[in-house]
Amino acid sequence: MSGLGAGQFWVGPQPSAVSAVLKELASAWTVAMGRPVVTRRTWLDTADFRLYRRGMALMVTAAEDGDEPTLQLIGADGSTVTAGLDTLDRPCLPGSLPIWLRPRLEPVLGVRAILPVVEVAGTIVSGSLHDAEGKTVVRLVHERPATILGGRGGLPGGLWLVPLRGYAGVGARAARVAQRAGLVRADRVGYPAALLAAGIDPDGMRPAMEPGLPAGVAVARMLVSFLDEMEAAWGGTVKDVDIEFLHDFRVAVRRSRSAVKLLGDVLPPAVVAWGTPQLKWLGDLTTPSRDLDVLLQHLPSLTSGLSGARPGDVEPLERELIGRRAEAQSALVRGLLSARFERFRARWRASLEGLAGWDGRPRAGPTAAIIGIERLAMAERRVLRRGSRITDESPAEALHDLRKRAKELRYLLEMFTPVLGPGDARGSVKELKALQDVLGTFQDSEAQRDAIHALATDLIARDGVSTRTILAMGEIAARLQVDQDSSRERFADMFERFARRPVQRRASRPDQLRAAPTRAAATATAGRVR
Amino acid sequence: MRTSGMKVVASYNIKGGVGKTSTAVNLAYLASRDGLRTLLWDLDPQGSATYLFRVKPKVKGGGAAIVAGKRTLDDAIKGTDFDHLDLMPADFSYRHLDFDLDSRKRPTDRIRRLIAPLKGEYDVVILDCPPSVSLVSENIVHACDVLLVPLIPAVLSVRTYDQLVDFVDGMPGRKPQVMAFVSMVDRRKKSHREFADQLPQERASVVAEAIPNRAVIEQMAQERAPVPVFAPTSTAATSYEALWARVQSCWSDTRR
Ligand SMILES: Nc1ncnc2c1ncn2[C@@H]1O[C@H](COP(=O)(O)OP(=O)(O)OP(=O)(O)O)[C@@H](O)[C@H]1O
Ligand SMILES: [Mg+2]
């Protein structure tokens, strides 16, 4: 079944249509069909569908006749690499991919693991069209309707016509035969078709906020969607599939905390009073693991080309970090599996869902649009005010604080994009992002430098560590200092650019507050902050 | 399995009927069976390799279209019945070269330049060469990484081989690795046995992986398929497998 990427898949109203086409083809060429084989196909991807987004597919095919399962990578251009057997672990991190897959997949996957996404089982009959010389000119693959494993629905059956290279003319003639017999060319085949059939929608967006909703309802719905995200990332975090699950989990926690802090006054005070410490607990619970993940990710670039150190010198450091990360991970898992977490999850969902319903009747109090615009304006003013007070002499704390405020602004922008004019958010998000990047580097390099210092102190106290290792760590700390200094130098410039482009032009035009939201505004969702 | 960069192997001997085409066809098949994207280029106007893969040697438009620049090498390539194995049919290649070779002074890098754009598409290109001492053969020597020479057990064939080795040695610039093997060995004949056993010891560039004389190799013409397809367990098939492994060691060795 190789090279199907270059073929066409024809589907018909009834399964019998394919047989009719085969009969028709047999009058012009020799048709040779093999045995029907029950085949299980599993598509693999990252949890956030990175392969799907690049138009790629990674598929394991296992025939029930006992042949070894094969692994096939189909590129965005339809090019196919089939490699003998499937030797992937599940989940499989990029570092343990087979050599032949690495150059093509590593840049796409980043740190994400590959997991099974959809699995279908069905009968497949392979065959070919031969010309008068007995030469194969078109490959045929008859896929009978297949079922989605562990789900409802199925993939429709059909016929693949895959002309061999140099036989496009024959391929076109065979396609005309299929068309005359009433088949149509499927526009969605392979992985995207399987996703659709399984009811998985990787392009699905969080439902856009309706500006006319009562503010309390809108905020509760938003918090429900953040809780959904936490729950979606929970399993992968507990199983430590890849480090992005924890990251996603934390982003959802942070978004929730910001929403409760900045918009909580539209919710019942008891809900806020109960939720706030719970969310803080989750933030604290997840911080040590995430910090170590980030440091470990950053380590190769920090240690490459150290001037005084040998490669082996930093190994004790890496070992120590990996050990600490494992400890932090088990503490995290204990927390996520605890009764406390389960109580939080259930109660938080119950109280939010109780607030998220709306019968459409007018309520007292502001709408989502009014609250959104008001809080955005406040958040923006806060960023501008605190940012403009920062001078070269300001303590680091002032920049760290500004980073938090900028994050809050960004979250609000994302939450309330639909209530802003289409042009408003998009242009300024770029400047805001650039500002956040500088502040992020500033704080992260400081935090990492502190971590390196603390580690060095511990390692020395424990003895057995070589001087070379400590010196190498000193060099790493110095590099982090350079990073921090240079981000501080860039700060003034970035802030200046941000201040020149206000996030929200509408805020000064309250007359337009009640303007009906346009579709364009509703879909102009800016890149989501992580 | 992937190699680093496209490798070009020419099955070459100025003598006719020594097993060049049989070798090229079977090795190309074995390469593709390993998962390597392989192109077999039939450079011989007789088109034996083209015939063996059931491809019609006639190319639409033929040489004229090529001269007019309307067709490129790429357009003429045909998929064979086997995964990862494509064929450049004879007619096309021949006319293409014929024209070019006449119109230029000493275009000895013509084939190499024609192959170069295929780099991203194939891991291995195998050239099935015609028996001649024409400019085409000089082109071949310049184009390949491994010059694979079938030697039939006869004193005369050693002499021509030594001349070939001298020629390659004296060649300026980039040189292929010359590798010879004994072809069509009939182990029942004492002279064949001695030839096949001694030559690899006397000449470093002659490898021990010989191809025996077997009826099943001749049968390729009836079956119109490579030997491992219709006689996978035959000694002929295993001999070609051993030879292919040896050829591959050329580039895995140099990488180490
Ligand atoms: N090892 C072998 N045992 C038996 N027959 C063989 C063997 N190798 C080749 N032959 C047969 O010998 C004949 C010539 O072989 P082949 O076409 O491979 O040689 P060639 O060098 O390509 O010839 P040409 O110079 O005409 O292109 C063919 O009929 C082929 O089937
Ligand atoms: Mg020949």
mmCIF file of C-alpha atoms in Angstrom, chain B residues 47-201:
data_model
loop_
_atom_site.group_PDB
_atom_site.id
_atom_site.type_symbol
_atom_site.label_atom_id
_atom_site.label_comp_id
_atom_site.label_asym_id
_atom_site.label_seq_id
_atom_site.Cartn_x
_atom_site.Cartn_y
_atom_site.Cartn_z
ATOM 1 C CA GLY B 47 16.929 -2.480 -23.865
ATOM 2 C CA SER B 48 17.335 -5.831 -22.122
ATOM 3 C CA ALA B 49 16.719 -4.426 -18.641
ATOM 4 C CA THR B 50 13.721 -2.478 -19.921
ATOM 5 C CA TYR B 51 12.332 -5.681 -21.366
ATOM 6 C CA LEU B 52 12.904 -7.592 -18.120
ATOM 7 C CA PHE B 53 10.722 -5.081 -16.257
ATOM 8 C CA ARG B 54 8.013 -5.312 -18.907
ATOM 9 C CA VAL B 55 8.321 -1.661 -19.793
ATOM 10 C CA LYS B 56 7.840 -0.667 -23.412
ATOM 11 C CA PRO B 57 11.073 0.824 -24.715
ATOM 12 C CA LYS B 58 9.296 3.365 -26.894
ATOM 13 C CA VAL B 59 8.945 6.738 -25.262
ATOM 14 C CA LYS B 60 6.254 9.076 -26.490
ATOM 15 C CA GLY B 61 7.836 11.843 -28.533
ATOM 16 C CA GLY B 62 11.140 10.012 -28.314
ATOM 17 C CA GLY B 63 14.406 11.748 -28.923
ATOM 18 C CA ALA B 64 12.864 14.620 -30.839
ATOM 19 C CA ALA B 65 11.014 15.949 -27.828
ATOM 20 C CA ILE B 66 14.137 15.714 -25.755
ATOM 21 C CA VAL B 67 16.164 17.604 -28.311
ATOM 22 C CA ALA B 68 13.485 20.264 -28.303
ATOM 23 C CA GLY B 69 13.828 20.432 -24.549
ATOM 24 C CA LYS B 70 10.216 19.450 -24.007
ATOM 25 C CA ARG B 71 10.968 16.373 -21.988
ATOM 26 C CA THR B 72 13.344 15.933 -19.124
ATOM 27 C CA LEU B 73 14.919 12.841 -17.675
ATOM 28 C CA ASP B 74 12.368 13.010 -14.907
ATOM 29 C CA ASP B 75 9.388 12.692 -17.255
ATOM 30 C CA ALA B 76 10.622 9.471 -18.767
ATOM 31 C CA ILE B 77 11.054 7.485 -15.543
ATOM 32 C CA LYS B 78 8.652 4.563 -15.124
ATOM 33 C CA GLY B 79 7.600 2.861 -11.923
ATOM 34 C CA THR B 80 8.275 -0.870 -11.958
ATOM 35 C CA ASP B 81 6.043 -3.473 -10.348
ATOM 36 C CA PHE B 82 8.206 -3.267 -7.246
ATOM 37 C CA ASP B 83 8.039 -0.734 -4.440
ATOM 38 C CA HIS B 84 10.863 1.828 -4.456
ATOM 39 C CA LEU B 85 12.178 0.625 -7.819
ATOM 40 C CA ASP B 86 11.928 2.863 -10.887
ATOM 41 C CA LEU B 87 13.330 2.426 -14.356
ATOM 42 C CA MET B 88 14.717 4.780 -16.955
ATOM 43 C CA PRO B 89 13.834 2.935 -20.150
ATOM 44 C CA ALA B 90 16.395 2.292 -22.848
ATOM 45 C CA ASP B 91 15.083 4.225 -25.811
ATOM 46 C CA PHE B 92 14.951 7.475 -23.952
ATOM 47 C CA SER B 93 18.371 7.247 -22.428
ATOM 48 C CA TYR B 94 20.006 6.244 -25.632
ATOM 49 C CA ARG B 95 18.642 8.996 -27.834
ATOM 50 C CA HIS B 96 19.232 11.540 -25.166
ATOM 51 C CA LEU B 97 22.856 10.643 -24.863
ATOM 52 C CA ASP B 98 23.339 10.141 -28.544
ATOM 53 C CA PHE B 99 22.334 13.653 -29.287
ATOM 54 C CA ASP B 100 24.317 15.181 -26.523
ATOM 55 C CA LEU B 101 27.442 13.235 -27.177
ATOM 56 C CA ASP B 102 27.537 14.304 -30.789
ATOM 57 C CA SER B 103 27.004 17.926 -30.129
ATOM 58 C CA ARG B 104 29.695 18.470 -27.579
ATOM 59 C CA LYS B 105 33.418 18.092 -27.647
ATOM 60 C CA ARG B 106 34.230 15.765 -24.787
ATOM 61 C CA PRO B 107 31.151 15.731 -22.666
ATOM 62 C CA THR B 108 32.418 13.120 -20.252
ATOM 63 C CA ASP B 109 30.373 14.447 -17.350
ATOM 64 C CA ARG B 110 27.078 14.338 -19.186
ATOM 65 C CA ILE B 111 25.569 11.388 -17.322
ATOM 66 C CA ARG B 112 26.736 12.665 -14.005
ATOM 67 C CA ARG B 113 25.038 15.980 -14.637
ATOM 68 C CA LEU B 114 21.840 14.288 -15.734
ATOM 69 C CA ILE B 115 21.750 12.216 -12.566
ATOM 70 C CA ALA B 116 22.598 15.033 -10.182
ATOM 71 C CA PRO B 117 19.071 16.515 -9.984
ATOM 72 C CA LEU B 118 17.701 13.143 -8.873
ATOM 73 C CA LYS B 119 19.661 13.355 -5.639
ATOM 74 C CA GLY B 120 16.706 14.004 -3.365
ATOM 75 C CA GLU B 121 14.622 11.363 -5.029
ATOM 76 C CA TYR B 122 16.784 8.270 -5.022
ATOM 77 C CA ASP B 123 19.179 6.604 -2.644
ATOM 78 C CA VAL B 124 20.712 4.363 -5.271
ATOM 79 C CA VAL B 125 21.069 4.658 -9.041
ATOM 80 C CA ILE B 126 22.225 1.598 -10.944
ATOM 81 C CA LEU B 127 23.451 1.968 -14.484
ATOM 82 C CA ASP B 128 23.160 -0.927 -16.880
ATOM 83 C CA CYS B 129 25.846 -0.158 -19.438
ATOM 84 C CA PRO B 130 26.160 -1.172 -23.079
ATOM 85 C CA PRO B 131 29.237 -3.164 -24.105
ATOM 86 C CA SER B 132 31.427 -0.608 -25.857
ATOM 87 C CA VAL B 133 34.390 1.677 -25.570
ATOM 88 C CA SER B 134 32.503 4.738 -26.654
ATOM 89 C CA LEU B 135 32.235 8.103 -25.029
ATOM 90 C CA VAL B 136 29.265 6.680 -23.170
ATOM 91 C CA SER B 137 31.552 4.476 -21.157
ATOM 92 C CA GLU B 138 33.816 7.337 -20.200
ATOM 93 C CA ASN B 139 30.723 9.146 -19.070
ATOM 94 C CA ILE B 140 29.852 6.190 -16.927
ATOM 95 C CA VAL B 141 33.211 6.030 -15.245
ATOM 96 C CA HIS B 142 32.836 9.694 -14.356
ATOM 97 C CA ALA B 143 29.317 9.326 -13.112
ATOM 98 C CA CYS B 144 29.546 6.431 -10.694
ATOM 99 C CA ASP B 145 30.749 5.810 -7.163
ATOM 100 C CA VAL B 146 31.253 2.106 -7.738
ATOM 101 C CA LEU B 147 32.290 0.645 -11.062
ATOM 102 C CA LEU B 148 31.118 -2.940 -10.771
ATOM 103 C CA VAL B 149 32.743 -5.225 -13.316
ATOM 104 C CA PRO B 150 31.569 -8.791 -14.040
ATOM 105 C CA LEU B 151 34.531 -10.926 -15.143
ATOM 106 C CA ILE B 152 33.946 -14.222 -16.877
ATOM 107 C CA PRO B 153 36.522 -16.917 -16.092
ATOM 108 C CA ALA B 154 38.914 -16.339 -19.005
ATOM 109 C CA VAL B 155 42.477 -15.049 -19.133
ATOM 110 C CA LEU B 156 41.592 -12.407 -21.668
ATOM 111 C CA SER B 157 39.023 -10.833 -19.415
ATOM 112 C CA VAL B 158 41.673 -10.215 -16.753
ATOM 113 C CA ARG B 159 43.810 -8.319 -19.241
ATOM 114 C CA THR B 160 40.981 -5.996 -20.234
ATOM 115 C CA TYR B 161 40.174 -5.533 -16.578
ATOM 116 C CA ASP B 162 43.747 -4.538 -15.738
ATOM 117 C CA GLN B 163 43.605 -1.984 -18.536
ATOM 118 C CA LEU B 164 40.397 -0.611 -17.113
ATOM 119 C CA VAL B 165 41.937 -0.294 -13.654
ATOM 120 C CA ASP B 166 44.920 1.526 -15.171
ATOM 121 C CA PHE B 167 42.602 3.817 -17.069
ATOM 122 C CA VAL B 168 40.649 4.737 -13.939
ATOM 123 C CA ASP B 169 43.873 5.237 -12.004
ATOM 124 C CA GLY B 170 45.160 7.650 -14.609
ATOM 125 C CA MET B 171 41.896 9.530 -14.759
ATOM 126 C CA PRO B 172 41.981 13.097 -13.493
ATOM 127 C CA GLY B 173 39.674 14.205 -10.699
ATOM 128 C CA ARG B 174 36.981 12.218 -8.998
ATOM 129 C CA LYS B 175 37.388 8.441 -9.302
ATOM 130 C CA PRO B 176 34.958 5.630 -8.708
ATOM 131 C CA GLN B 177 35.848 2.615 -6.655
ATOM 132 C CA VAL B 178 36.465 -0.241 -9.064
ATOM 133 C CA MET B 179 35.104 -3.580 -7.908
ATOM 134 C CA ALA B 180 35.142 -6.758 -9.951
ATOM 135 C CA PHE B 181 33.535 -10.118 -9.299
ATOM 136 C CA VAL B 182 33.657 -13.408 -11.161
ATOM 137 C CA SER B 183 30.543 -13.995 -13.224
ATOM 138 C CA MET B 184 29.009 -17.172 -14.665
ATOM 139 C CA VAL B 185 31.233 -19.544 -12.706
ATOM 140 C CA ASP B 186 30.709 -23.197 -13.556
ATOM 141 C CA ARG B 187 32.117 -24.980 -10.522
ATOM 142 C CA ARG B 188 32.191 -28.263 -12.397
ATOM 143 C CA LYS B 189 35.016 -26.872 -14.527
ATOM 144 C CA LYS B 190 38.448 -26.937 -12.935
ATOM 145 C CA SER B 191 39.584 -23.829 -14.822
ATOM 146 C CA HIS B 192 36.552 -21.891 -13.544
ATOM 147 C CA ARG B 193 37.118 -23.029 -9.978
ATOM 148 C CA GLU B 194 40.757 -21.975 -10.044
ATOM 149 C CA PHE B 195 39.953 -18.666 -11.666
ATOM 150 C CA ALA B 196 37.220 -17.854 -9.170
ATOM 151 C CA ASP B 197 39.338 -18.847 -6.181
ATOM 152 C CA GLN B 198 42.616 -17.272 -7.201
ATOM 153 C CA LEU B 199 41.692 -13.970 -8.783
ATOM 154 C CA PRO B 200 40.342 -12.383 -5.581
ATOM 155 C CA GLN B 201 43.628 -13.293 -3.910
#
